[in-house]
Amino acid sequence: MTTTGEHTPDVPTTPATGLGVELNGLNTIQASERRGRPRDLFWPWFGANVSVFGLSYGSFLLGFGISFWQATIVGIVGIVISFLFCGLIALAGKRGSAPTMVLSRAMFGVEGNRVPSVLSWLLTVGWETVLTALAVLATATVFTQLGWEGGVATKVVALIVVAALIIAGGVIGFHLIMRMQMIITIVTGVLTVLYIILVLGHIDLGAVSALPAGDVPHVIGGFVFMLTGFGLGWVNAAADYSRYLPRSARSSGVIGWTTFGSSLAPVILLVFGILLAGSSEKLSTAIAADPIGALASLLPTWFLVPFVIVAVLGLVGGAVLDIYSSGLALLSVGLRAPRYVAAGIDGVIMTAGAIYVVFFANDFLGPFQGFLITLGVPIAAWCGIFMADISLRKRDYAEADLYDRRGRYGSVRWLPIALIVIGTGIGWGLVTNASANWLTWQGYLLGPFGLGGTKGDWAYANLGVLVALVIGFLGTLLFSRGAIRRQEER
């Protein structure tokens, strides 16, 4: 057996059951290992998105200057549509039995796919870093509210424990992750319901209903933020779990259970989060600095320890999926190492990033929004390309050719790379983030396009994400049909 992350498609690499370290890397999953039903996808996707951090998005959305009903509508629509993207890409996992960033080679070529693989790696490492840092900050804040030590020592211990859980899940792999997510789903689901019941009294419907409505650019900006904050942050990993399903699994079930499992908790949490944030301007401001800690401030003392559990478990659930997929993305970039080594490397990077956020960064929301929007533009272009390709492709992927630059998918396909470059170039010109000084260069097309420049209302819309998505989708739909037909006829 080879020891690199990329195996020949027909080499069995790990038993289908048990909690030993998963040896599957970029290889296709053997038919003997493909089992389960589409509804099994509910557990990892629900567990990864049930975090109480979802409540914070209520404050983030209202920060765009929109009303309760505007925030509720764009929030729900943004969540469901963005996770529908994940469901569509998860379908490729069933049809190809390989990780997302291997299946992407059918579009970009075996070598050309290194471009989106780098983007995927940056996005997943960034997300796991954010979630780890939030878990540490939440623990320290709750310890302080309990009158315990919440300073540096607590943060260090919390970081060690949280990072260890995440890295363990990522290193051991698929079967442990599926079991962890089932437990996390049940525990966090029950405790989150209790949290909602306990803080109901803090909702002021009068204050919420009095929130003024925002104009069209601000509404679009909120919608785009929800796309990037939810489904677009997961699309590059969407097939990593469905690849273990048998080819006979119903396609509608793969799409439906992925979309339903990932959307259910965020929709509920978002609406309640909007009600909370709209009831108190002070709370909404506090969430920007320490989202989970601010939410903990509403609780009676006796529930703070359970709250820490639900907060940390929910964040760990998301980070575990991220580190698993970031390891696969790193292998797809070109690292020649076993999958578990790649996950371990990402764990080290994740820990270093979390140290910076926890101990040195002065603000959370500004860098977070900048990260989401900046990477959201090229990922949106890639997502559009992938979804259009799925809609055009009538047959399952040719497994062996996904690993052979001389095969039907080729070495480099320049059209999709050009679409990412064009989509990103235009997209970055149509987005801004005033809270992140390192992103002031963005928005360079707002003035030339007559949208008021970086200080105008349309600067809030972050249209570049939608434009990049459309460029990727339509460009592929219009110009790749013939190439895909030739691939499938070989």
Short mmCIF file of C-alpha atoms in Angstrom, two decimals:
data_model
loop_
_atom_site.label_atom_id
_atom_site.label_comp_id
_atom_site.label_asym_id
_atom_site.label_seq_id
_atom_site.Cartn_x
_atom_site.Cartn_y
_atom_site.Cartn_z
CA MET A 1 0.00 0.00 0.00
CA THR A 2 1.29 3.43 -0.87
CA THR A 3 1.86 5.87 1.97
CA THR A 4 0.94 9.02 0.10
CA GLY A 5 -2.40 10.76 0.43
CA GLU A 6 -3.37 9.71 -3.10
CA HIS A 7 -4.01 6.03 -3.81
CA THR A 8 -4.91 4.21 -6.95
CA PRO A 9 -8.69 3.98 -7.14
CA ASP A 10 -8.87 0.23 -6.68
CA VAL A 11 -6.77 -0.18 -3.54
CA PRO A 12 -8.78 -0.96 -0.39
CA THR A 13 -7.43 1.27 2.35
CA THR A 14 -9.44 0.91 5.53
CA PRO A 15 -12.09 -1.38 7.00
CA ALA A 16 -15.65 -0.19 6.65
CA THR A 17 -16.31 -0.26 10.38
CA GLY A 18 -14.42 0.35 13.59
CA LEU A 19 -12.68 3.37 15.05
CA GLY A 20 -9.16 2.78 13.82
CA VAL A 21 -7.40 5.58 11.99
CA GLU A 22 -8.97 5.99 8.56
CA LEU A 23 -6.38 5.41 5.84
CA ASN A 24 -8.56 6.59 2.97
CA GLY A 25 -7.14 9.71 1.43
CA LEU A 26 -7.85 10.99 -2.05
CA ASN A 27 -8.67 7.53 -3.36
CA THR A 28 -12.15 6.47 -4.42
CA ILE A 29 -14.02 4.47 -1.82
CA GLN A 30 -14.27 0.76 -2.52
CA ALA A 31 -17.73 -0.68 -3.21
CA SER A 32 -17.37 -2.87 -0.10
CA GLU A 33 -17.05 0.27 2.04
CA ARG A 34 -19.96 2.15 0.50
CA ARG A 35 -22.93 1.65 2.76
CA GLY A 36 -25.66 3.52 4.59
CA ARG A 37 -28.61 5.59 3.43
CA PRO A 38 -28.98 9.23 2.45
CA ARG A 39 -30.70 10.01 5.75
CA ASP A 40 -27.44 9.14 7.53
CA LEU A 41 -26.13 12.46 6.17
CA PHE A 42 -28.47 14.26 8.56
CA TRP A 43 -26.20 13.59 11.55
CA PRO A 44 -22.90 15.12 10.40
CA TRP A 45 -24.57 18.11 8.79
CA PHE A 46 -26.93 18.88 11.67
CA GLY A 47 -24.18 18.34 14.24
CA ALA A 48 -21.86 20.70 12.37
CA ASN A 49 -24.44 23.50 12.27
CA VAL A 50 -26.32 23.28 15.56
CA SER A 51 -23.85 25.54 17.38
CA VAL A 52 -25.30 28.38 19.46
CA PHE A 53 -22.93 30.55 17.42
CA GLY A 54 -25.81 30.55 14.95
CA LEU A 55 -27.65 32.89 17.32
CA SER A 56 -24.93 35.49 16.72
CA TYR A 57 -25.91 35.81 13.08
CA GLY A 58 -29.04 37.63 14.23
CA SER A 59 -26.82 40.47 15.43
CA PHE A 60 -24.60 40.28 12.35
CA LEU A 61 -27.64 40.58 10.07
CA LEU A 62 -29.18 43.51 11.93
CA GLY A 63 -25.80 45.21 11.61
CA PHE A 64 -26.67 45.78 7.96
CA GLY A 65 -29.37 48.21 9.09
CA ILE A 66 -32.41 46.14 8.17
CA SER A 67 -35.66 45.35 9.95
CA PHE A 68 -36.72 42.17 11.72
CA TRP A 69 -38.79 40.91 8.79
CA GLN A 70 -36.14 41.78 6.24
CA ALA A 71 -33.48 40.01 8.31
CA THR A 72 -35.71 36.97 8.84
CA ILE A 73 -36.58 36.56 5.17
CA VAL A 74 -33.06 37.06 3.75
CA GLY A 75 -31.62 34.96 6.56
CA ILE A 76 -33.87 31.94 5.98
CA VAL A 77 -33.62 32.15 2.20
CA GLY A 78 -29.85 32.63 2.36
CA ILE A 79 -29.37 29.63 4.67
CA VAL A 80 -31.57 27.24 2.69
CA ILE A 81 -30.25 28.23 -0.74
CA SER A 82 -26.62 28.09 0.37
CA PHE A 83 -27.04 24.62 1.84
CA LEU A 84 -28.94 23.52 -1.25
CA PHE A 85 -25.66 24.23 -3.05
CA CYS A 86 -24.05 21.76 -0.64
CA GLY A 87 -26.74 19.20 -1.37
CA LEU A 88 -26.16 19.45 -5.12
CA ILE A 89 -22.40 19.06 -4.73
CA ALA A 90 -22.90 16.18 -2.28
CA LEU A 91 -24.57 14.38 -5.17
CA ALA A 92 -21.18 14.25 -6.90
CA GLY A 93 -19.81 12.31 -3.93
CA LYS A 94 -22.33 9.54 -4.47
CA ARG A 95 -21.64 9.52 -8.21
CA GLY A 96 -17.86 9.48 -7.87
CA SER A 97 -17.08 8.00 -4.40
CA ALA A 98 -14.18 10.44 -4.02
CA PRO A 99 -13.55 13.62 -1.99
CA THR A 100 -14.95 16.89 -3.27
CA MET A 101 -11.61 18.29 -4.37
CA VAL A 102 -10.81 15.12 -6.33
CA LEU A 103 -14.14 15.25 -8.15
CA SER A 104 -13.33 18.87 -8.97
CA ARG A 105 -10.57 17.50 -11.24
CA ALA A 106 -13.22 16.56 -13.77
CA MET A 107 -13.74 20.30 -14.28
CA PHE A 108 -10.22 21.71 -13.85
CA GLY A 109 -7.99 18.80 -14.87
CA VAL A 110 -5.80 16.74 -12.55
CA GLU A 111 -3.09 19.40 -12.24
CA GLY A 112 -5.26 22.47 -12.85
CA ASN A 113 -7.38 21.51 -9.85
CA ARG A 114 -4.57 22.63 -7.54
CA VAL A 115 -5.95 26.17 -7.93
CA PRO A 116 -9.35 25.56 -6.31
CA SER A 117 -7.71 23.10 -3.88
CA VAL A 118 -5.62 25.92 -2.43
CA LEU A 119 -8.76 28.04 -2.03
CA SER A 120 -10.58 25.14 -0.38
CA TRP A 121 -7.72 24.56 2.02
CA LEU A 122 -7.58 28.23 3.04
CA LEU A 123 -11.34 28.34 3.62
CA THR A 124 -11.54 25.20 5.77
CA VAL A 125 -8.44 26.05 7.81
CA GLY A 126 -9.85 29.53 8.37
CA TRP A 127 -13.20 28.18 9.54
CA GLU A 128 -11.70 25.62 11.92
CA THR A 129 -9.50 28.37 13.37
CA VAL A 130 -12.51 30.65 13.94
CA LEU A 131 -14.55 27.89 15.59
CA THR A 132 -11.66 26.85 17.85
CA ALA A 133 -11.06 30.42 18.97
CA LEU A 134 -14.77 30.92 19.69
CA ALA A 135 -14.86 27.78 21.85
CA VAL A 136 -11.92 29.04 23.90
CA LEU A 137 -13.36 32.55 24.32
CA ALA A 138 -16.72 31.11 25.35
CA THR A 139 -15.13 28.93 28.01
CA ALA A 140 -13.11 31.80 29.47
CA THR A 141 -16.12 34.14 29.54
CA VAL A 142 -18.36 31.64 31.30
CA PHE A 143 -15.66 30.81 33.84
CA THR A 144 -15.37 34.52 34.63
CA GLN A 145 -19.13 34.82 35.10
CA LEU A 146 -19.01 31.89 37.51
CA GLY A 147 -16.37 33.68 39.57
CA TRP A 148 -13.68 31.23 38.56
CA GLU A 149 -10.38 31.96 36.87
CA GLY A 150 -11.13 33.04 33.33
CA GLY A 151 -7.77 34.49 32.38
CA VAL A 152 -4.78 33.24 30.46
CA ALA A 153 -4.49 29.91 32.29
CA THR A 154 -8.10 28.97 31.55
CA LYS A 155 -7.75 29.98 27.92
CA VAL A 156 -4.60 27.89 27.54
CA VAL A 157 -6.23 24.79 29.07
CA ALA A 158 -9.41 25.31 27.02
CA LEU A 159 -7.36 25.68 23.85
CA ILE A 160 -5.50 22.44 24.56
CA VAL A 161 -8.70 20.48 25.24
CA VAL A 162 -10.67 21.89 22.30
CA ALA A 163 -7.80 21.53 19.83
CA ALA A 164 -7.18 17.97 21.00
CA LEU A 165 -10.82 16.98 20.40
CA ILE A 166 -10.85 18.54 16.94
CA ILE A 167 -7.51 17.11 15.87
CA ALA A 168 -8.44 13.65 17.18
CA GLY A 169 -11.61 13.64 15.11
CA GLY A 170 -9.79 14.85 12.01
CA VAL A 171 -6.92 12.39 12.35
CA ILE A 172 -8.96 9.28 13.15
CA GLY A 173 -11.39 10.12 10.37
CA PHE A 174 -14.79 9.30 8.94
CA HIS A 175 -16.19 6.64 11.26
CA LEU A 176 -15.29 8.47 14.47
CA ILE A 177 -16.65 11.72 13.02
CA MET A 178 -19.99 10.09 12.22
CA ARG A 179 -20.29 8.78 15.79
CA MET A 180 -19.12 12.07 17.32
CA GLN A 181 -21.64 14.04 15.29
CA MET A 182 -24.55 11.86 16.40
CA ILE A 183 -23.66 12.44 20.06
CA ILE A 184 -23.02 16.15 19.50
CA THR A 185 -26.35 16.48 17.69
CA ILE A 186 -28.37 14.97 20.55
CA VAL A 187 -26.59 16.78 23.40
CA THR A 188 -26.41 20.20 21.76
CA GLY A 189 -29.96 19.93 20.40
CA VAL A 190 -31.44 19.35 23.87
CA LEU A 191 -29.32 21.99 25.61
CA THR A 192 -29.95 24.58 22.89
CA VAL A 193 -33.71 24.19 23.36
CA LEU A 194 -33.20 24.78 27.09
CA TYR A 195 -31.14 27.88 26.35
CA ILE A 196 -33.91 29.31 24.19
CA ILE A 197 -36.49 28.67 26.93
CA LEU A 198 -34.31 30.34 29.58
CA VAL A 199 -33.68 33.57 27.66
CA LEU A 200 -37.18 34.04 26.22
CA GLY A 201 -37.80 36.74 28.80
CA HIS A 202 -35.11 38.94 27.28
CA ILE A 203 -37.06 39.38 24.06
CA ASP A 204 -38.72 42.78 23.65
CA LEU A 205 -41.15 42.50 20.74
CA GLY A 206 -41.80 46.24 20.82
CA ALA A 207 -38.13 47.04 20.28
CA VAL A 208 -37.85 44.37 17.59
CA SER A 209 -40.88 45.62 15.65
CA ALA A 210 -39.57 49.19 15.83
CA LEU A 211 -36.38 48.37 13.93
CA PRO A 212 -36.34 50.51 10.76
CA ALA A 213 -36.29 48.88 7.34
CA GLY A 214 -33.17 49.06 5.23
CA ASP A 215 -32.86 49.82 1.53
CA VAL A 216 -32.14 47.34 -1.24
CA PRO A 217 -28.30 47.37 -1.05
CA HIS A 218 -28.37 46.64 2.68
CA VAL A 219 -30.86 43.79 2.22
CA ILE A 220 -28.72 42.26 -0.53
CA GLY A 221 -25.66 42.66 1.69
CA GLY A 222 -27.35 40.72 4.47
CA PHE A 223 -28.37 38.00 2.03
CA VAL A 224 -24.82 37.65 0.68
CA PHE A 225 -23.43 37.51 4.19
CA MET A 226 -25.74 34.61 4.99
CA LEU A 227 -24.63 32.78 1.84
CA THR A 228 -20.96 33.12 2.76
CA GLY A 229 -21.49 32.49 6.46
CA PHE A 230 -23.35 29.23 5.94
CA GLY A 231 -23.50 27.02 2.83
CA LEU A 232 -20.72 28.66 0.81
CA GLY A 233 -18.42 27.89 3.72
CA TRP A 234 -19.19 24.18 3.28
CA VAL A 235 -19.54 23.61 -0.48
CA ASN A 236 -15.91 22.61 -0.91
CA ALA A 237 -16.44 19.74 1.57
CA ALA A 238 -19.95 18.69 0.58
CA ALA A 239 -19.04 15.42 -1.15
CA ASP A 240 -16.55 14.25 1.48
CA TYR A 241 -19.25 12.38 3.42
CA SER A 242 -21.67 11.34 0.69
CA ARG A 243 -18.78 9.50 -1.04
CA TYR A 244 -19.32 6.62 1.42
CA LEU A 245 -22.88 6.04 0.17
CA PRO A 246 -23.57 3.29 -2.36
CA ARG A 247 -24.14 4.36 -5.95
CA SER A 248 -27.70 3.01 -5.66
CA ALA A 249 -28.63 5.65 -3.04
CA ARG A 250 -31.41 7.97 -4.19
CA SER A 251 -30.04 11.22 -5.57
CA SER A 252 -33.00 13.22 -4.28
CA GLY A 253 -32.32 11.80 -0.82
CA VAL A 254 -28.67 12.89 -0.91
CA ILE A 255 -29.65 16.43 -1.86
CA GLY A 256 -32.62 16.57 0.49
CA TRP A 257 -31.02 15.18 3.64
CA THR A 258 -27.88 17.28 3.20
CA THR A 259 -29.94 20.45 2.75
CA PHE A 260 -32.41 19.65 5.52
CA GLY A 261 -29.83 18.47 8.05
CA SER A 262 -27.60 21.49 7.59
CA SER A 263 -30.38 24.13 7.39
CA LEU A 264 -32.71 23.07 10.22
CA ALA A 265 -30.75 24.30 13.23
CA PRO A 266 -29.37 27.52 11.65
CA VAL A 267 -32.86 28.66 10.61
CA ILE A 268 -34.27 28.23 14.13
CA LEU A 269 -31.21 29.76 15.80
CA LEU A 270 -31.09 32.69 13.40
CA VAL A 271 -34.70 33.76 13.93
CA PHE A 272 -34.30 33.59 17.70
CA GLY A 273 -30.96 35.40 17.45
CA ILE A 274 -32.61 38.24 15.50
CA LEU A 275 -35.23 38.55 18.24
CA LEU A 276 -32.55 38.70 20.93
CA ALA A 277 -30.27 41.16 19.16
CA GLY A 278 -33.18 43.34 18.09
CA SER A 279 -34.32 43.58 21.71
CA SER A 280 -31.04 45.04 23.01
CA GLU A 281 -28.55 47.26 21.20
CA LYS A 282 -26.08 46.65 24.03
CA LEU A 283 -26.25 42.87 23.53
CA SER A 284 -25.94 43.23 19.76
CA THR A 285 -22.75 45.28 20.19
CA ALA A 286 -21.29 42.80 22.69
CA ILE A 287 -21.79 39.91 20.27
CA ALA A 288 -19.38 41.53 17.80
CA ALA A 289 -16.52 41.28 20.34
CA ASP A 290 -17.28 37.87 21.89
CA PRO A 291 -20.35 36.22 20.32
CA ILE A 292 -20.77 33.21 22.61
CA GLY A 293 -19.70 35.04 25.75
CA ALA A 294 -22.27 37.76 25.13
CA LEU A 295 -25.00 35.16 24.76
CA ALA A 296 -23.91 33.53 28.01
CA SER A 297 -24.43 36.80 29.88
CA LEU A 298 -28.20 36.32 29.61
CA LEU A 299 -28.24 33.05 31.54
CA PRO A 300 -28.83 32.19 35.19
CA THR A 301 -25.68 30.99 36.94
CA TRP A 302 -26.83 27.39 37.31
CA PHE A 303 -27.04 26.92 33.53
CA LEU A 304 -23.63 28.36 32.67
CA VAL A 305 -21.80 25.04 32.85
CA PRO A 306 -24.32 23.27 30.56
CA PHE A 307 -24.06 26.29 28.29
CA VAL A 308 -20.29 25.88 28.02
CA ILE A 309 -20.88 22.25 27.09
CA VAL A 310 -23.39 23.07 24.36
CA ALA A 311 -21.30 25.95 23.02
CA VAL A 312 -18.04 24.03 22.89
CA LEU A 313 -19.57 20.83 21.50
CA GLY A 314 -21.40 22.72 18.78
CA LEU A 315 -18.25 24.53 17.71
CA VAL A 316 -16.19 21.34 17.86
CA GLY A 317 -18.79 19.61 15.68
CA GLY A 318 -18.25 22.14 12.92
CA ALA A 319 -14.48 22.27 13.30
CA VAL A 320 -14.14 18.48 13.12
CA LEU A 321 -15.76 18.42 9.69
CA ASP A 322 -13.56 21.32 8.62
CA ILE A 323 -10.27 19.75 9.70
CA TYR A 324 -11.18 16.47 8.01
CA SER A 325 -11.90 18.25 4.74
CA SER A 326 -8.96 20.64 5.05
CA GLY A 327 -6.66 17.64 5.29
CA LEU A 328 -8.14 16.22 2.09
CA ALA A 329 -7.79 19.62 0.40
CA LEU A 330 -4.13 19.81 1.44
CA LEU A 331 -3.52 16.42 -0.16
CA SER A 332 -5.25 17.64 -3.30
CA VAL A 333 -2.92 20.64 -3.40
CA GLY A 334 -0.02 18.21 -3.69
CA LEU A 335 1.16 17.18 -0.22
CA ARG A 336 2.45 13.61 -0.42
CA ALA A 337 1.57 12.21 2.97
CA PRO A 338 -1.15 10.05 4.56
CA ARG A 339 -4.49 11.76 5.18
CA TYR A 340 -4.07 11.69 8.95
CA VAL A 341 -0.71 13.48 8.68
CA ALA A 342 -2.32 16.21 6.58
CA ALA A 343 -5.07 16.59 9.20
CA GLY A 344 -2.41 16.83 11.90
CA ILE A 345 -0.57 19.57 10.00
CA ASP A 346 -3.78 21.53 9.67
CA GLY A 347 -4.39 21.05 13.38
CA VAL A 348 -1.10 22.77 14.15
CA ILE A 349 -1.96 25.68 11.84
CA MET A 350 -5.45 25.87 13.35
CA THR A 351 -4.02 26.05 16.86
CA ALA A 352 -1.56 28.80 15.92
CA GLY A 353 -4.36 30.83 14.31
CA ALA A 354 -6.61 30.37 17.34
CA ILE A 355 -3.80 31.60 19.60
CA TYR A 356 -3.67 34.83 17.60
CA VAL A 357 -7.45 35.37 17.69
CA VAL A 358 -7.74 34.56 21.42
CA PHE A 359 -4.68 36.36 22.78
CA PHE A 360 -3.85 39.15 20.32
CA ALA A 361 -6.85 40.20 18.17
CA ASN A 362 -8.92 43.13 19.51
CA ASP A 363 -12.05 42.46 17.48
CA PHE A 364 -13.76 39.36 16.17
CA LEU A 365 -16.47 40.52 13.78
CA GLY A 366 -14.33 42.70 11.48
CA PRO A 367 -11.70 40.06 10.61
CA PHE A 368 -14.43 37.39 10.45
CA GLN A 369 -16.51 39.30 7.90
CA GLY A 370 -13.40 40.13 5.89
CA PHE A 371 -12.38 36.47 5.82
CA LEU A 372 -15.83 35.29 4.73
CA ILE A 373 -16.33 37.81 1.95
CA THR A 374 -12.77 37.72 0.58
CA LEU A 375 -12.62 33.94 0.25
CA GLY A 376 -16.33 33.77 -0.48
CA VAL A 377 -15.80 35.39 -3.90
CA PRO A 378 -13.50 32.76 -5.50
CA ILE A 379 -15.32 29.92 -3.71
CA ALA A 380 -18.61 31.21 -5.14
CA ALA A 381 -17.10 31.11 -8.64
CA TRP A 382 -15.89 27.53 -8.04
CA CYS A 383 -19.30 26.55 -6.66
CA GLY A 384 -21.04 27.93 -9.75
CA ILE A 385 -18.68 25.94 -11.99
CA PHE A 386 -19.23 22.73 -10.01
CA MET A 387 -23.03 23.00 -9.94
CA ALA A 388 -23.23 23.72 -13.67
CA ASP A 389 -20.94 20.78 -14.37
CA ILE A 390 -23.14 18.44 -12.32
CA SER A 391 -26.22 19.57 -14.22
CA LEU A 392 -24.49 18.85 -17.55
CA ARG A 393 -22.89 15.53 -16.60
CA LYS A 394 -25.14 12.54 -17.34
CA ARG A 395 -22.87 9.69 -16.24
CA ASP A 396 -20.91 8.76 -13.13
CA TYR A 397 -17.30 9.88 -12.98
CA ALA A 398 -14.60 7.69 -14.55
CA GLU A 399 -12.74 6.90 -11.33
CA ALA A 400 -9.33 6.00 -12.71
CA ASP A 401 -9.14 9.12 -14.90
CA LEU A 402 -9.53 11.37 -11.85
CA TYR A 403 -5.98 10.34 -10.94
CA ASP A 404 -4.39 10.30 -14.40
CA ARG A 405 -3.41 13.58 -16.09
CA ARG A 406 -3.39 11.70 -19.41
CA GLY A 407 -6.97 10.50 -18.91
CA ARG A 408 -10.21 11.99 -20.16
CA TYR A 409 -10.17 14.87 -17.67
CA GLY A 410 -6.73 16.01 -18.79
CA SER A 411 -3.98 17.85 -16.96
CA VAL A 412 -5.18 21.47 -17.05
CA ARG A 413 -8.50 22.81 -18.31
CA TRP A 414 -8.09 26.53 -18.81
CA LEU A 415 -11.73 27.63 -19.15
CA PRO A 416 -12.75 26.94 -15.52
CA ILE A 417 -9.49 28.44 -14.26
CA ALA A 418 -10.20 31.54 -16.35
CA LEU A 419 -13.74 31.68 -14.92
CA ILE A 420 -12.37 31.66 -11.37
CA VAL A 421 -9.83 34.36 -12.21
CA ILE A 422 -12.43 36.54 -13.98
CA GLY A 423 -15.08 35.94 -11.32
CA THR A 424 -12.63 36.76 -8.54
CA GLY A 425 -11.24 39.84 -10.28
CA ILE A 426 -14.69 41.31 -10.86
CA GLY A 427 -16.05 40.03 -7.56
CA TRP A 428 -13.36 41.59 -5.38
CA GLY A 429 -14.02 44.87 -7.17
CA LEU A 430 -17.64 44.76 -5.98
CA VAL A 431 -17.16 43.88 -2.29
CA THR A 432 -15.93 45.91 0.67
CA ASN A 433 -15.26 45.45 4.37
CA ALA A 434 -14.81 48.68 6.30
CA SER A 435 -13.89 46.85 9.53
CA ALA A 436 -10.77 45.19 8.11
CA ASN A 437 -7.94 47.58 7.23
CA TRP A 438 -6.13 44.96 5.16
CA LEU A 439 -9.07 44.84 2.73
CA THR A 440 -9.34 48.52 1.83
CA TRP A 441 -8.10 47.72 -1.70
CA GLN A 442 -11.36 45.93 -2.47
CA GLY A 443 -14.32 47.68 -4.08
CA TYR A 444 -12.30 49.11 -6.96
CA LEU A 445 -15.16 48.63 -9.45
CA LEU A 446 -17.92 50.29 -7.42
CA GLY A 447 -17.03 53.73 -8.72
CA PRO A 448 -16.46 52.83 -12.38
CA PHE A 449 -19.72 50.84 -12.42
CA GLY A 450 -21.66 53.83 -11.08
CA LEU A 451 -22.44 52.22 -7.71
CA GLY A 452 -21.28 55.09 -5.52
CA GLY A 453 -17.75 53.95 -4.70
CA THR A 454 -16.61 52.33 -1.45
CA LYS A 455 -18.59 54.84 0.63
CA GLY A 456 -21.89 54.44 -1.21
CA ASP A 457 -24.85 52.30 -0.19
CA TRP A 458 -24.05 49.60 -2.74
CA ALA A 459 -20.74 48.97 -0.99
CA TYR A 460 -22.77 47.13 1.67
CA ALA A 461 -24.32 44.77 -0.88
CA ASN A 462 -21.15 42.75 -1.56
CA LEU A 463 -22.49 42.01 -5.00
CA GLY A 464 -19.16 40.47 -5.98
CA VAL A 465 -20.08 37.13 -4.37
CA LEU A 466 -23.25 36.82 -6.46
CA VAL A 467 -21.48 38.02 -9.59
CA ALA A 468 -18.71 35.43 -9.16
CA LEU A 469 -21.29 32.67 -8.64
CA VAL A 470 -23.16 33.66 -11.81
CA ILE A 471 -19.95 33.95 -13.86
CA GLY A 472 -18.87 30.46 -12.82
CA PHE A 473 -22.29 28.91 -13.41
CA LEU A 474 -23.21 30.55 -16.71
CA GLY A 475 -19.68 30.34 -18.11
CA THR A 476 -19.64 26.59 -17.54
CA LEU A 477 -23.19 26.06 -18.72
CA LEU A 478 -22.57 27.94 -21.97
CA PHE A 479 -19.06 26.82 -22.89
CA SER A 480 -18.37 23.42 -21.27
CA ARG A 481 -21.21 21.30 -22.63
CA GLY A 482 -19.19 20.00 -25.58
CA ALA A 483 -16.12 19.20 -23.46
CA ILE A 484 -18.22 17.24 -20.97
CA ARG A 485 -19.90 15.26 -23.74
CA ARG A 486 -16.49 14.35 -25.17
CA GLN A 487 -15.33 13.23 -21.72
CA GLU A 488 -18.34 10.96 -21.29
CA GLU A 489 -18.02 9.44 -24.77
CA ARG A 490 -14.43 8.26 -24.27
#
